[in-house]
Structure formats: structure tokens, C-alpha cells
């Protein structure tokens, strides 16, 4: 059964789902324009204005984001009965302080799933 939500209700539910979920699927585009999905640890700390994740500096996904910063994220509830898909532009941050904040948030959310 599909429930019709107002835009505000949908945003509230999406925020709740993303905030309480440890993993999401991030999709980037490769150099041939082919979508490249991958599971990523993700954190939202500011009411869905930004979704943060961590990756090594020499990954394909980082090269793809530099070439085409358009991304899609998909999150599901633990039961798989709710799904939210978000679209946006990636911004690569290299701040050690931001990295630590994201890492701390991923650990915090991860503990709730143990």
C-alpha cells in the first residue's frame, strides 16, 4: 500500500530514514556516462542539507565525482519497507575536522545497529 505524504511529511520521513540509517547506495557516473552504484557509509547531520561519506583519495568514485559531481543516493529502512531517493551535487571536502565529525557520526549510527 502506498501512502501519499505532503512534501513536508515526505521530507520529515526522509530525514528520519537517512539520519537513522548507516548505509546508503551512492550512484556516480563514470567517464562513459554509465551509472556506478556502491554501498557507502553515510551521515546526514543537518536536516538533509548535506549527506556526508568518507573515501580514500585514490578511488574511482572520487575521480568520477571530480569529473561529474551529480550524485544520487538511495536509503532503505532496516525492514526494506521504506525507500528514499535523493539527487544532488557532490562537494569534495578535505578538512580533517570535517572528516573526524563524519567518522564520529558514522560510529554513532553504527552503534545503534549492533
N, CA, C and O atoms as a printed pandas DataFrame, in Angstrom:
     atom_number atom_name residue_name chain_id  residue_number  x_coord  y_coord  z_coord
0              1         N          UNK        A               1    0.833   -1.173    0.000
1              2        CA          UNK        A               1    0.000    0.000    0.000
2              3         C          UNK        A               1    0.880    1.240    0.000
3              4         O          UNK        A               1    1.792    1.346    0.820
4              5         N          UNK        A               2    0.628    2.166   -0.891
5              6        CA          UNK        A               2    1.394    3.400   -0.975
6              7         C          UNK        A               2    0.648    4.501   -0.238
7              8         O          UNK        A               2   -0.548    4.704   -0.450
8              9         N          UNK        A               3    1.354    5.201    0.619
9             10        CA          UNK        A               3    0.768    6.284    1.403
10            11         C          UNK        A               3    1.183    7.605    0.771
11            12         O          UNK        A               3    2.363    7.817    0.494
12            13         N          UNK        A               4    0.237    8.479    0.545
13            14        CA          UNK        A               4    0.512    9.799   -0.028
14            15         C          UNK        A               4    0.888   10.757    1.094
15            16         O          UNK        A               4    0.112   10.975    2.024
16            17         N          UNK        A               5    2.081   11.323    0.997
17            18        CA          UNK        A               5    2.563   12.260    2.006
18            19         C          UNK        A               5    2.636   13.659    1.428
19            20         O          UNK        A               5    2.887   13.836    0.235
20            21         N          UNK        A               6    2.419   14.641    2.266
21            22        CA          UNK        A               6    2.637   16.025    1.845
22            23         C          UNK        A               6    4.143   16.216    1.658
23            24         O          UNK        A               6    4.926   15.416    2.170
24            25         N          UNK        A               7    4.564   17.255    0.941
25            26        CA          UNK        A               7    6.004   17.498    0.788
26            27         C          UNK        A               7    6.729   17.606    2.133
27            28         O          UNK        A               7    7.835   17.085    2.275
28            29         N          UNK        A               8    6.124   18.272    3.117
29            30        CA          UNK        A               8    6.761   18.400    4.431
30            31         C          UNK        A               8    6.841   17.056    5.136
31            32         O          UNK        A               8    7.862   16.740    5.747
32            33         N          UNK        A               9    5.773   16.254    5.061
33            34        CA          UNK        A               9    5.789   14.921    5.677
34            35         C          UNK        A               9    6.844   14.039    5.005
35            36         O          UNK        A               9    7.543   13.281    5.677
36            37         N          UNK        A              10    6.954   14.140    3.692
37            38        CA          UNK        A              10    7.940   13.344    2.961
38            39         C          UNK        A              10    9.354   13.733    3.380
39            40         O          UNK        A              10   10.210   12.870    3.572
40            41         N          UNK        A              11    9.594   15.030    3.520
41            42        CA          UNK        A              11   10.929   15.489    3.937
42            43         C          UNK        A              11   11.247   15.018    5.360
43            44         O          UNK        A              11   12.367   14.592    5.639
44            45         N          UNK        A              12   10.270   15.095    6.245
45            46        CA          UNK        A              12   10.465   14.644    7.626
46            47         C          UNK        A              12   10.785   13.157    7.665
47            48         O          UNK        A              12   11.703   12.741    8.371
48            49         N          UNK        A              13   10.045   12.359    6.921
49            50        CA          UNK        A              13   10.283   10.906    6.869
50            51         C          UNK        A              13   11.628   10.586    6.237
51            52         O          UNK        A              13   12.346    9.707    6.714
52            53         N          UNK        A              14   11.975   11.295    5.162
53            54        CA          UNK        A              14   13.268   11.078    4.507
54            55         C          UNK        A              14   14.404   11.415    5.469
55            56         O          UNK        A              14   15.381   10.672    5.559
56            57         N          UNK        A              15   14.283   12.520    6.180
57            58        CA          UNK        A              15   15.308   12.909    7.149
58            59         C          UNK        A              15   15.451   11.857    8.244
59            60         O          UNK        A              15   16.566   11.498    8.624
60            61         N          UNK        A              16   14.318   11.364    8.752
61            62        CA          UNK        A              16   14.358   10.340    9.792
62            63         C          UNK        A              16   15.048    9.079    9.273
63            64         O          UNK        A              16   15.883    8.492    9.962
64            65         N          UNK        A              17   14.700    8.674    8.073
65            66        CA          UNK        A              17   15.277    7.455    7.495
66            67         C          UNK        A              17   16.786    7.598    7.281
67            68         O          UNK        A              17   17.556    6.722    7.675
68            69         N          UNK        A              18   17.203    8.694    6.663
69            70        CA          UNK        A              18   18.631    8.897    6.376
70            71         C          UNK        A              18   19.419    9.059    7.665
71            72         O          UNK        A              18   20.519    8.519    7.782
72            73         N          UNK        A              19   18.887    9.788    8.630
73            74        CA          UNK        A              19   19.581   10.033    9.893
74            75         C          UNK        A              19   19.794    8.746   10.685
75            76         O          UNK        A              19   20.788    8.610   11.398
76            77         N          UNK        A              20   18.861    7.802   10.560
77            78        CA          UNK        A              20   18.932    6.567   11.343
78            79         C          UNK        A              20   19.449    5.368   10.555
79            80         O          UNK        A              20   19.388    4.241   11.046
80            81         N          UNK        A              21   19.948    5.586    9.362
81            82        CA          UNK        A              21   20.451    4.505    8.526
82            83         C          UNK        A              21   21.960    4.637    8.391
83            84         O          UNK        A              21   22.477    5.734    8.182
84            85         N          UNK        A              22   22.650    3.541    8.509
85            86        CA          UNK        A              22   24.107    3.562    8.422
86            87         C          UNK        A              22   24.605    3.541    6.979
87            88         O          UNK        A              22   25.585    4.211    6.653
88            89         N          UNK        A              23   23.943    2.784    6.120
89            90        CA          UNK        A              23   24.407    2.617    4.744
90            91         C          UNK        A              23   23.419    3.181    3.743
91            92         O          UNK        A              23   22.207    3.157    3.956
92            93         N          UNK        A              24   23.955    3.683    2.657
93            94        CA          UNK        A              24   23.152    4.117    1.528
94            95         C          UNK        A              24   23.850    3.694    0.257
95            96         O          UNK        A              24   25.018    3.305    0.274
96            97         N          UNK        A              25   23.138    3.771   -0.830
97            98        CA          UNK        A              25   23.737    3.495   -2.135
98            99         C          UNK        A              25   23.984    4.855   -2.791
99           100         O          UNK        A              25   23.054    5.630   -3.012
100          101         N          UNK        A              26   25.243    5.126   -3.095
101          102        CA          UNK        A              26   25.603    6.350   -3.802
102          103         C          UNK        A              26   25.880    5.988   -5.253
103          104         O          UNK        A              26   26.610    5.039   -5.538
104          105         N          UNK        A              27   25.291    6.750   -6.169
105          106        CA          UNK        A              27   25.483    6.493   -7.591
106          107         C          UNK        A              27   26.208    7.679   -8.209
107          108         O          UNK        A              27   25.765    8.823   -8.100
108          109         N          UNK        A              28   27.326    7.389   -8.858
109          110        CA          UNK        A              28   28.067    8.385   -9.623
110          111         C          UNK        A              28   28.012    7.950  -11.086
111          112         O          UNK        A              28   27.522    6.866  -11.403
112          113         N          UNK        A              29   28.513    8.794  -11.961
113          114        CA          UNK        A              29   28.575    8.463  -13.383
114          115         C          UNK        A              29   30.036    8.292  -13.781
115          116         O          UNK        A              29   30.883    9.118  -13.443
116          117         N          UNK        A              30   30.323    7.203  -14.509
117          118        CA          UNK        A              30   31.699    7.013  -14.956
118          119         C          UNK        A              30   31.960    7.825  -16.227
119          120         O          UNK        A              30   31.078    8.539  -16.704
120          121         N          UNK        A              31   33.174    7.712  -16.770
121          122        CA          UNK        A              31   33.567    8.521  -17.922
122          123         C          UNK        A              31   32.758    8.208  -19.179
123          124         O          UNK        A              31   32.754    9.001  -20.121
124          125         N          UNK        A              32   32.074    7.066  -19.207
125          126        CA          UNK        A              32   31.231    6.703  -20.352
126          127         C          UNK        A              32   29.764    7.056  -20.110
127          128         O          UNK        A              32   28.911    6.783  -20.954
128          129         N          UNK        A              33   29.468    7.665  -18.951
129          130        CA          UNK        A              33   28.099    8.034  -18.626
130          131         C          UNK        A              33   27.282    6.887  -18.066
131          132         O          UNK        A              33   26.052    6.949  -18.043
132          133         N          UNK        A              34   27.957    5.837  -17.612
133          134        CA          UNK        A              34   27.279    4.677  -17.046
134          135         C          UNK        A              34   27.180    4.849  -15.531
135          136         O          UNK        A              34   28.186    5.114  -14.874
136          137         N          UNK        A              35   25.968    4.700  -14.966
137          138        CA          UNK        A              35   25.820    4.833  -13.511
138          139         C          UNK        A              35   26.638    3.773  -12.774
139          140         O          UNK        A              35   26.671    2.607  -13.168
140          141         N          UNK        A              36   27.290    4.201  -11.706
141          142        CA          UNK        A              36   28.126    3.322  -10.896
142          143         C          UNK        A              36   27.642    3.362   -9.441
143          144         O          UNK        A              36   28.069    4.221   -8.670
144          145         N          UNK        A              37   26.753    2.434   -9.065
145          146        CA          UNK        A              37   26.257    2.420   -7.676
146          147         C          UNK        A              37   27.216    1.693   -6.748
147          148         O          UNK        A              37   27.891    0.747   -7.154
148          149         N          UNK        A              38   27.271    2.141   -5.499
149          150        CA          UNK        A              38   28.064    1.438   -4.489
150          151         C          UNK        A              38   27.504    1.767   -3.113
151          152         O          UNK        A              38   27.023    2.871   -2.856
152          153         N          UNK        A              39   27.583    0.768   -2.236
153          154        CA          UNK        A              39   27.174    0.970   -0.845
154          155         C          UNK        A              39   28.209    1.850   -0.178
155          156         O          UNK        A              39   29.412    1.671   -0.370
156          157         N          UNK        A              40   27.728    2.809    0.615
157          158        CA          UNK        A              40   28.620    3.705    1.334
158          159         C          UNK        A              40   28.052    3.950    2.729
159          160         O          UNK        A              40   26.837    4.028    2.912
160          161         N          UNK        A              41   28.944    4.069    3.703
161          162        CA          UNK        A              41   28.523    4.586    4.990
162          163         C          UNK        A              41   28.207    6.055    4.789
163          164         O          UNK        A              41   28.993    6.779    4.178
164          165         N          UNK        A              42   27.080    6.502    5.290
165          166        CA          UNK        A              42   26.656    7.887    5.044
166          167         C          UNK        A              42   26.103    8.495    6.316
167          168         O          UNK        A              42   25.569    7.796    7.177
168          169         N          UNK        A              43   26.239    9.801    6.422
169          170        CA          UNK        A              43   25.736   10.524    7.590
170          171         C          UNK        A              43   25.131   11.844    7.135
171          172         O          UNK        A              43   25.696   12.545    6.295
172          173         N          UNK        A              44   23.983   12.171    7.695
173          174        CA          UNK        A              44   23.380   13.482    7.493
174          175         C          UNK        A              44   23.306   14.138    8.858
175          176         O          UNK        A              44   22.722   13.587    9.792
176          177         N          UNK        A              45   23.894   15.304    8.969
177          178        CA          UNK        A              45   23.940   15.966   10.266
178          179         C          UNK        A              45   23.232   17.312   10.260
179          180         O          UNK        A              45   23.276   18.041   11.251
180          181         N          UNK        A              46   22.585   17.644    9.161
181          182        CA          UNK        A              46   21.979   18.975    9.077
182          183         C          UNK        A              46   20.660   18.955    8.301
183          184         O          UNK        A              46   20.459   19.715    7.353
184          185         N          UNK        A              47   19.760   18.050    8.740
185          186        CA          UNK        A              47   18.406   18.013    8.197
186          187         C          UNK        A              47   18.373   17.824    6.680
187          188         O          UNK        A              47   17.606   18.489    5.983
188          189         N          UNK        A              48   19.204   16.921    6.179
189          190        CA          UNK        A              48   19.275   16.550    4.759
190          191         C          UNK        A              48   19.849   17.629    3.846
191          192         O          UNK        A              48   19.806   17.478    2.625
192          193         N          UNK        A              49   20.373   18.687    4.393
193          194        CA          UNK        A              49   21.008   19.685    3.518
194          195         C          UNK        A              49   22.245   19.098    2.876
195          196         O          UNK        A              49   22.594   19.447    1.749
196          197         N          UNK        A              50   22.910   18.204    3.595
197          198        CA          UNK        A              50   24.119   17.547    3.083
198          199         C          UNK        A              50   24.138   16.105    3.571
199          200         O          UNK        A              50   23.682   15.794    4.672
200          201         N          UNK        A              51   24.672   15.243    2.733
201          202        CA          UNK        A              51   24.921   13.856    3.120
202          203         C          UNK        A              51   26.424   13.667    3.005
203          204         O          UNK        A              51   27.023   13.972    1.974
204          205         N          UNK        A              52   27.021   13.166    4.064
205          206        CA          UNK        A              52   28.470   13.030    4.124
206          207         C          UNK        A              52   28.867   11.561    4.026
207          208         O          UNK        A              52   28.168   10.681    4.528
208          209         N          UNK        A              53   29.992   11.313    3.379
209          210        CA          UNK        A              53   30.585    9.975    3.364
210          211         C          UNK        A              53   32.090   10.146    3.281
211          212         O          UNK        A              53   32.591   11.231    2.985
212          213         N          UNK        A              54   32.797    9.075    3.541
213          214        CA          UNK        A              54   34.261    9.101    3.521
214          215         C          UNK        A              54   34.762    8.134    2.468
215          216         O          UNK        A              54   34.160    7.084    2.239
216          217         N          UNK        A              55   35.862    8.490    1.828
217          218        CA          UNK        A              55   36.501    7.597    0.870
218          219         C          UNK        A              55   37.984    7.937    0.790
219          220         O          UNK        A              55   38.408    9.033    1.156
220          221         N          UNK        A              56   38.755    6.986    0.308
221          222        CA          UNK        A              56   40.187    7.225    0.125
222          223         C          UNK        A              56   40.407    8.178   -1.049
223          224         O          UNK        A              56   39.543    8.311   -1.916
224          225         N          UNK        A              57   41.545    8.830   -1.073
225          226        CA          UNK        A              57   41.830    9.837   -2.091
226          227         C          UNK        A              57   42.071    9.267   -3.479
227          228         O          UNK        A              57   42.004   10.014   -4.456
228          229         N          UNK        A              58   42.346    7.987   -3.604
229          230        CA          UNK        A              58   42.690    7.427   -4.906
230          231         C          UNK        A              58   41.612    6.489   -5.466
231          232         O          UNK        A              58   41.934    5.554   -6.198
232          233         N          UNK        A              59   40.352    6.726   -5.134
233          234        CA          UNK        A              59   39.286    5.838   -5.575
234          235         C          UNK        A              59   38.679    6.296   -6.905
235          236         O          UNK        A              59   38.759    7.466   -7.278
236          237         N          UNK        A              60   38.068    5.332   -7.605
237          238        CA          UNK        A              60   37.356    5.664   -8.842
238          239         C          UNK        A              60   36.213    6.628   -8.565
239          240         O          UNK        A              60   35.974    7.555   -9.338
240          241         N          UNK        A              61   35.508    6.408   -7.460
241          242        CA          UNK        A              61   34.359    7.272   -7.179
242          243         C          UNK        A              61   34.779    8.726   -7.034
243          244         O          UNK        A              61   34.057    9.621   -7.475
244          245         N          UNK        A              62   35.923    8.977   -6.428
245          246        CA          UNK        A              62   36.395   10.349   -6.279
246          247         C          UNK        A              62   36.744   10.948   -7.640
247          248         O          UNK        A              62   36.425   12.107   -7.907
248          249         N          UNK        A              63   37.391   10.172   -8.496
249          250        CA          UNK        A              63   37.675   10.651   -9.855
250          251         C          UNK        A              63   36.374   10.941  -10.603
251          252         O          UNK        A              63   36.277   11.931  -11.329
252          253         N          UNK        A              64   35.375   10.075  -10.423
253          254        CA          UNK        A              64   34.090   10.275  -11.079
254          255         C          UNK        A              64   33.395   11.528  -10.568
255          256         O          UNK        A              64   32.812   12.278  -11.351
256          257         N          UNK        A              65   33.453   11.761   -9.260
257          258        CA          UNK        A              65   32.835   12.954   -8.686
258          259         C          UNK        A              65   33.513   14.232   -9.158
259          260         O          UNK        A              65   32.850   15.249   -9.358
260          261         N          UNK        A              66   34.818   14.187   -9.337
261          262        CA          UNK        A              66   35.526   15.366   -9.842
262          263         C          UNK        A              66   35.125   15.659  -11.281
263          264         O          UNK        A              66   35.019   16.822  -11.672
264          265         N          UNK        A              67   34.902   14.615  -12.068
265          266        CA          UNK        A              67   34.517   14.789  -13.473
266          267         C          UNK        A              67   33.041   15.156  -13.626
267          268         O          UNK        A              67   32.683   15.939  -14.506
268          269         N          UNK        A              68   32.194   14.596  -12.777
269          270        CA          UNK        A              68   30.746   14.844  -12.845
270          271         C          UNK        A              68   30.185   14.781  -11.424
271          272         O          UNK        A              68   29.950   13.690  -10.905
272          273         N          UNK        A              69   29.969   15.924  -10.793
273          274        CA          UNK        A              69   29.576   15.928   -9.375
274          275         C          UNK        A              69   28.105   15.601   -9.100
275          276         O          UNK        A              69   27.669   15.676   -7.951
276          277         N          UNK        A              70   27.343   15.244  -10.115
277          278        CA          UNK        A              70   25.938   14.891   -9.897
278          279         C          UNK        A              70   25.876   13.503   -9.265
279          280         O          UNK        A              70   26.480   12.558   -9.774
280          281         N          UNK        A              71   25.146   13.380   -8.154
281          282        CA          UNK        A              71   25.028   12.098   -7.462
282          283         C          UNK        A              71   23.570   11.780   -7.149
283          284         O          UNK        A              71   22.715   12.663   -7.076
284          285         N          UNK        A              72   23.325   10.504   -6.971
285          286        CA          UNK        A              72   22.045   10.008   -6.486
286          287         C          UNK        A              72   22.344    9.162   -5.262
287          288         O          UNK        A              72   23.301    8.388   -5.250
288          289         N          UNK        A              73   21.527    9.311   -4.239
289          290        CA          UNK        A              73   21.621    8.489   -3.035
290          291         C          UNK        A              73   20.311    7.739   -2.866
291          292         O          UNK        A              73   19.243    8.281   -3.147
292          293         N          UNK        A              74   20.386    6.499   -2.408
293          294        CA          UNK        A              74   19.196    5.737   -2.076
294          295         C          UNK        A              74   19.398    5.123   -0.696
295          296         O          UNK        A              74   20.435    4.526   -0.407
296          297         N          UNK        A              75   18.379    5.286    0.151
297          298        CA          UNK        A              75   18.399    4.741    1.502
298          299         C          UNK        A              75   17.148    3.910    1.716
299          300         O          UNK        A              75   16.079    4.235    1.200
300          301         N          UNK        A              76   17.289    2.828    2.483
301          302        CA          UNK        A              76   16.132    1.998    2.820
302          303         C          UNK        A              76   16.076    1.804    4.332
303          304         O          UNK        A              76   17.090    1.893    5.025
304          305         N          UNK        A              77   14.890    1.541    4.816
305          306        CA          UNK        A              77   14.735    1.215    6.232
306          307         C          UNK        A              77   15.300   -0.178    6.469
307          308         O          UNK        A              77   15.523   -0.929    5.518
308          309         N          UNK        A              78   15.533   -0.527    7.729
309          310        CA          UNK        A              78   16.074   -1.850    8.061
310          311         C          UNK        A              78   15.200   -2.977    7.527
311          312         O          UNK        A              78   15.711   -4.015    7.109
312          313         N          UNK        A              79   13.890   -2.779    7.539
313          314        CA          UNK        A              79   12.962   -3.795    7.043
314          315         C          UNK        A              79   12.818   -3.758    5.526
315          316         O          UNK        A              79   12.264   -4.686    4.935
316          317         N          UNK        A              80   13.307   -2.703    4.895
317          318        CA          UNK        A              80   13.175   -2.571    3.450
318          319         C          UNK        A              80   11.802   -2.100    3.009
319          320         O          UNK        A              80   11.488   -2.136    1.819
320          321         N          UNK        A              81   10.980   -1.658    3.949
321          322        CA          UNK        A              81    9.624   -1.241    3.593
322          323         C          UNK        A              81    9.523    0.248    3.251
323          324         O          UNK        A              81    8.472    0.711    2.806
324          325         N          UNK        A              82   10.599    0.990    3.454
325          326        CA          UNK        A              82   10.635    2.404    3.092
326          327         C          UNK        A              82   11.914    2.667    2.305
327          328         O          UNK        A              82   12.983    2.158    2.639
328          329         N          UNK        A              83   11.786    3.456    1.275
329          330        CA          UNK        A              83   12.926    3.804    0.425
330          331         C          UNK        A              83   12.857    5.292    0.127
331          332         O          UNK        A              83   11.781    5.829   -0.138
332          333         N          UNK        A              84   13.996    5.954    0.170
333          334        CA          UNK        A              84   14.061    7.359   -0.238
334          335         C          UNK        A              84   15.225    7.494   -1.217
335          336         O          UNK        A              84   16.308    6.949   -1.005
336          337         N          UNK        A              85   14.972    8.232   -2.289
337          338        CA          UNK        A              85   15.998    8.513   -3.285
338          339         C          UNK        A              85   16.199   10.019   -3.333
339          340         O          UNK        A              85   15.237   10.780   -3.441
340          341         N          UNK        A              86   17.450   10.442   -3.252
341          342        CA          UNK        A              86   17.794   11.866   -3.230
342          343         C          UNK        A              86   18.783   12.162   -4.344
343          344         O          UNK        A              86   19.631   11.326   -4.658
344          345         N          UNK        A              87   18.687   13.329   -4.938
345          346        CA          UNK        A              87   19.562   13.749   -6.019
346          347         C          UNK        A              87   20.251   15.045   -5.617
347          348         O          UNK        A              87   19.667   15.874   -4.919
348          349         N          UNK        A              88   21.490   15.218   -6.058
349          350        CA          UNK        A              88   22.172   16.460   -5.729
350          351         C          UNK        A              88   23.547   16.553   -6.344
351          352         O          UNK        A              88   23.926   15.758   -7.204
352          353         N          UNK        A              89   24.282   17.541   -5.882
353          354        CA          UNK        A              89   25.638   17.807   -6.361
354          355         C          UNK        A              89   26.627   17.510   -5.241
355          356         O          UNK        A              89   26.426   17.904   -4.092
356          357         N          UNK        A              90   27.687   16.815   -5.595
357          358        CA          UNK        A              90   28.729   16.484   -4.620
358          359         C          UNK        A              90   29.705   17.649   -4.470
359          360         O          UNK        A              90   29.978   18.387   -5.417
360          361         N          UNK        A              91   30.208   17.784   -3.277
361          362        CA          UNK        A              91   31.247   18.751   -2.962
362          363         C          UNK        A              91   32.326   17.990   -2.214
363          364         O          UNK        A              91   32.058   17.435   -1.149
364          365         N          UNK        A              92   33.519   17.953   -2.736
365          366        CA          UNK        A              92   34.605   17.200   -2.119
366          367         C          UNK        A              92   35.259   18.068   -1.047
367          368         O          UNK        A              92   35.752   19.162   -1.322
368          369         N          UNK        A              93   35.250   17.553    0.176
369          370        CA          UNK        A              93   35.830   18.264    1.311
370          371         C          UNK        A              93   37.053   17.481    1.780
371          372         O          UNK        A              93   37.023   16.252    1.843
372          373         N          UNK        A              94   38.107   18.180    2.104
373          374        CA          UNK        A              94   39.318   17.507    2.565
374          375         C          UNK        A              94   39.747   17.982    3.947
375          376         O          UNK        A              94   40.899   17.796    4.339
376          377         N          UNK        A              95   38.840   18.586    4.678
377          378        CA          UNK        A              95   39.130   19.109    6.002
378          379         C          UNK        A              95   39.253   17.974    7.020
379          380         O          UNK        A              95   38.336   17.160    7.132
380          381         N          UNK        A              96   40.361   17.895    7.765
381          382        CA          UNK        A              96   40.491   16.875    8.805
382          383         C          UNK        A              96   39.388   16.975    9.862
383          384         O          UNK        A              96   38.921   15.954   10.366
384          385         N          UNK        A              97   38.973   18.194   10.199
385          386        CA          UNK        A              97   37.925   18.362   11.199
386          387         C          UNK        A              97   36.596   17.793   10.680
387          388         O          UNK        A              97   35.899   17.092   11.414
388          389         N          UNK        A              98   36.243   18.088    9.432
389          390        CA          UNK        A              98   35.008   17.553    8.851
390          391         C          UNK        A              98   35.080   16.033    8.766
391          392         O          UNK        A              98   34.094   15.349    9.041
392          393         N          UNK        A              99   36.229   15.506    8.391
393          394        CA          UNK        A              99   36.409   14.054    8.310
394          395         C          UNK        A              99   36.166   13.413    9.670
395          396         O          UNK        A              99   35.495   12.385    9.754
396          397         N          UNK        A             100   36.692   13.994   10.719
397          398        CA          UNK        A             100   36.504   13.450   12.071
398          399         C          UNK        A             100   35.038   13.506   12.485
399          400         O          UNK        A             100   34.532   12.561   13.091
400          401         N          UNK        A             101   34.347   14.603   12.166
401          402        CA          UNK        A             101   32.932   14.723   12.513
402          403         C          UNK        A             101   32.100   13.648   11.801
403          404         O          UNK        A             101   31.217   13.043   12.409
404          405         N          UNK        A             102   32.383   13.414   10.521
405          406        CA          UNK        A             102   31.649   12.387    9.767
406          407         C          UNK        A             102   31.961   11.017   10.348
407          408         O          UNK        A             102   31.056   10.208   10.550
408          409         N          UNK        A             103   33.235   10.751   10.616
409          410        CA          UNK        A             103   33.639    9.469   11.189
410          411         C          UNK        A             103   32.917    9.233   12.519
411          412         O          UNK        A             103   32.398    8.141   12.749
412          413         N          UNK        A             104   32.879   10.228   13.384
413          414        CA          UNK        A             104   32.200   10.115   14.678
414          415         C          UNK        A             104   30.709    9.826   14.485
415          416         O          UNK        A             104   30.136    9.008   15.205
416          417         N          UNK        A             105   30.082   10.498   13.516
417          418        CA          UNK        A             105   28.650   10.283   13.264
418          419         C          UNK        A             105   28.404    8.869   12.738
419          420         O          UNK        A             105   27.432    8.230   13.140
420          421         N          UNK        A             106   29.252    8.373   11.858
421          422        CA          UNK        A             106   29.098    7.007   11.340
422          423         C          UNK        A             106   29.225    5.983   12.467
423          424         O          UNK        A             106   28.485    5.000   12.497
424          425         N          UNK        A             107   30.148    6.207   13.381
425          426        CA          UNK        A             107   30.307    5.304   14.528
426          427         C          UNK        A             107   29.073    5.372   15.415
427          428         O          UNK        A             107   28.590    4.339   15.879
428          429         N          UNK        A             108   28.558    6.563   15.655
429          430        CA          UNK        A             108   27.362    6.745   16.494
430          431         C          UNK        A             108   26.162    6.000   15.897
431          432         O          UNK        A             108   25.469    5.275   16.610
432          433         N          UNK        A             109   25.920    6.171   14.617
433          434        CA          UNK        A             109   24.784    5.496   13.965
434          435         C          UNK        A             109   25.039    3.988   13.922
435          436         O          UNK        A             109   24.117    3.194   14.108
436          437         N          UNK        A             110   26.278    3.603   13.680
437          438        CA          UNK        A             110   26.599    2.178   13.635
438          439         C          UNK        A             110   26.337    1.457   14.938
439          440         O          UNK        A             110   25.896    0.308   14.943
440          441         N          UNK        A             111   26.605    2.128   16.041
441          442        CA          UNK        A             111   26.348    1.519   17.356
442          443         C          UNK        A             111   24.868    1.199   17.563
443          444         O          UNK        A             111   24.525    0.227   18.236
444          445         N          UNK        A             112   24.007    2.014   16.987
445          446        CA          UNK        A             112   22.564    1.778   17.110
446          447         C          UNK        A             112   22.125    0.528   16.347
447          448         O          UNK        A             112   21.045   -0.005   16.604
448          449         N          UNK        A             113   22.944    0.061   15.419
449          450        CA          UNK        A             113   22.594   -1.104   14.596
450          451         C          UNK        A             113   23.241   -2.390   15.103
451          452         O          UNK        A             113   23.063   -3.449   14.502
452          453         N          UNK        A             114   23.988   -2.309   16.200
453          454        CA          UNK        A             114   24.659   -3.510   16.740
454          455         C          UNK        A             114   23.731   -4.237   17.669
455          456         O          UNK        A             114   24.101   -5.270   18.227
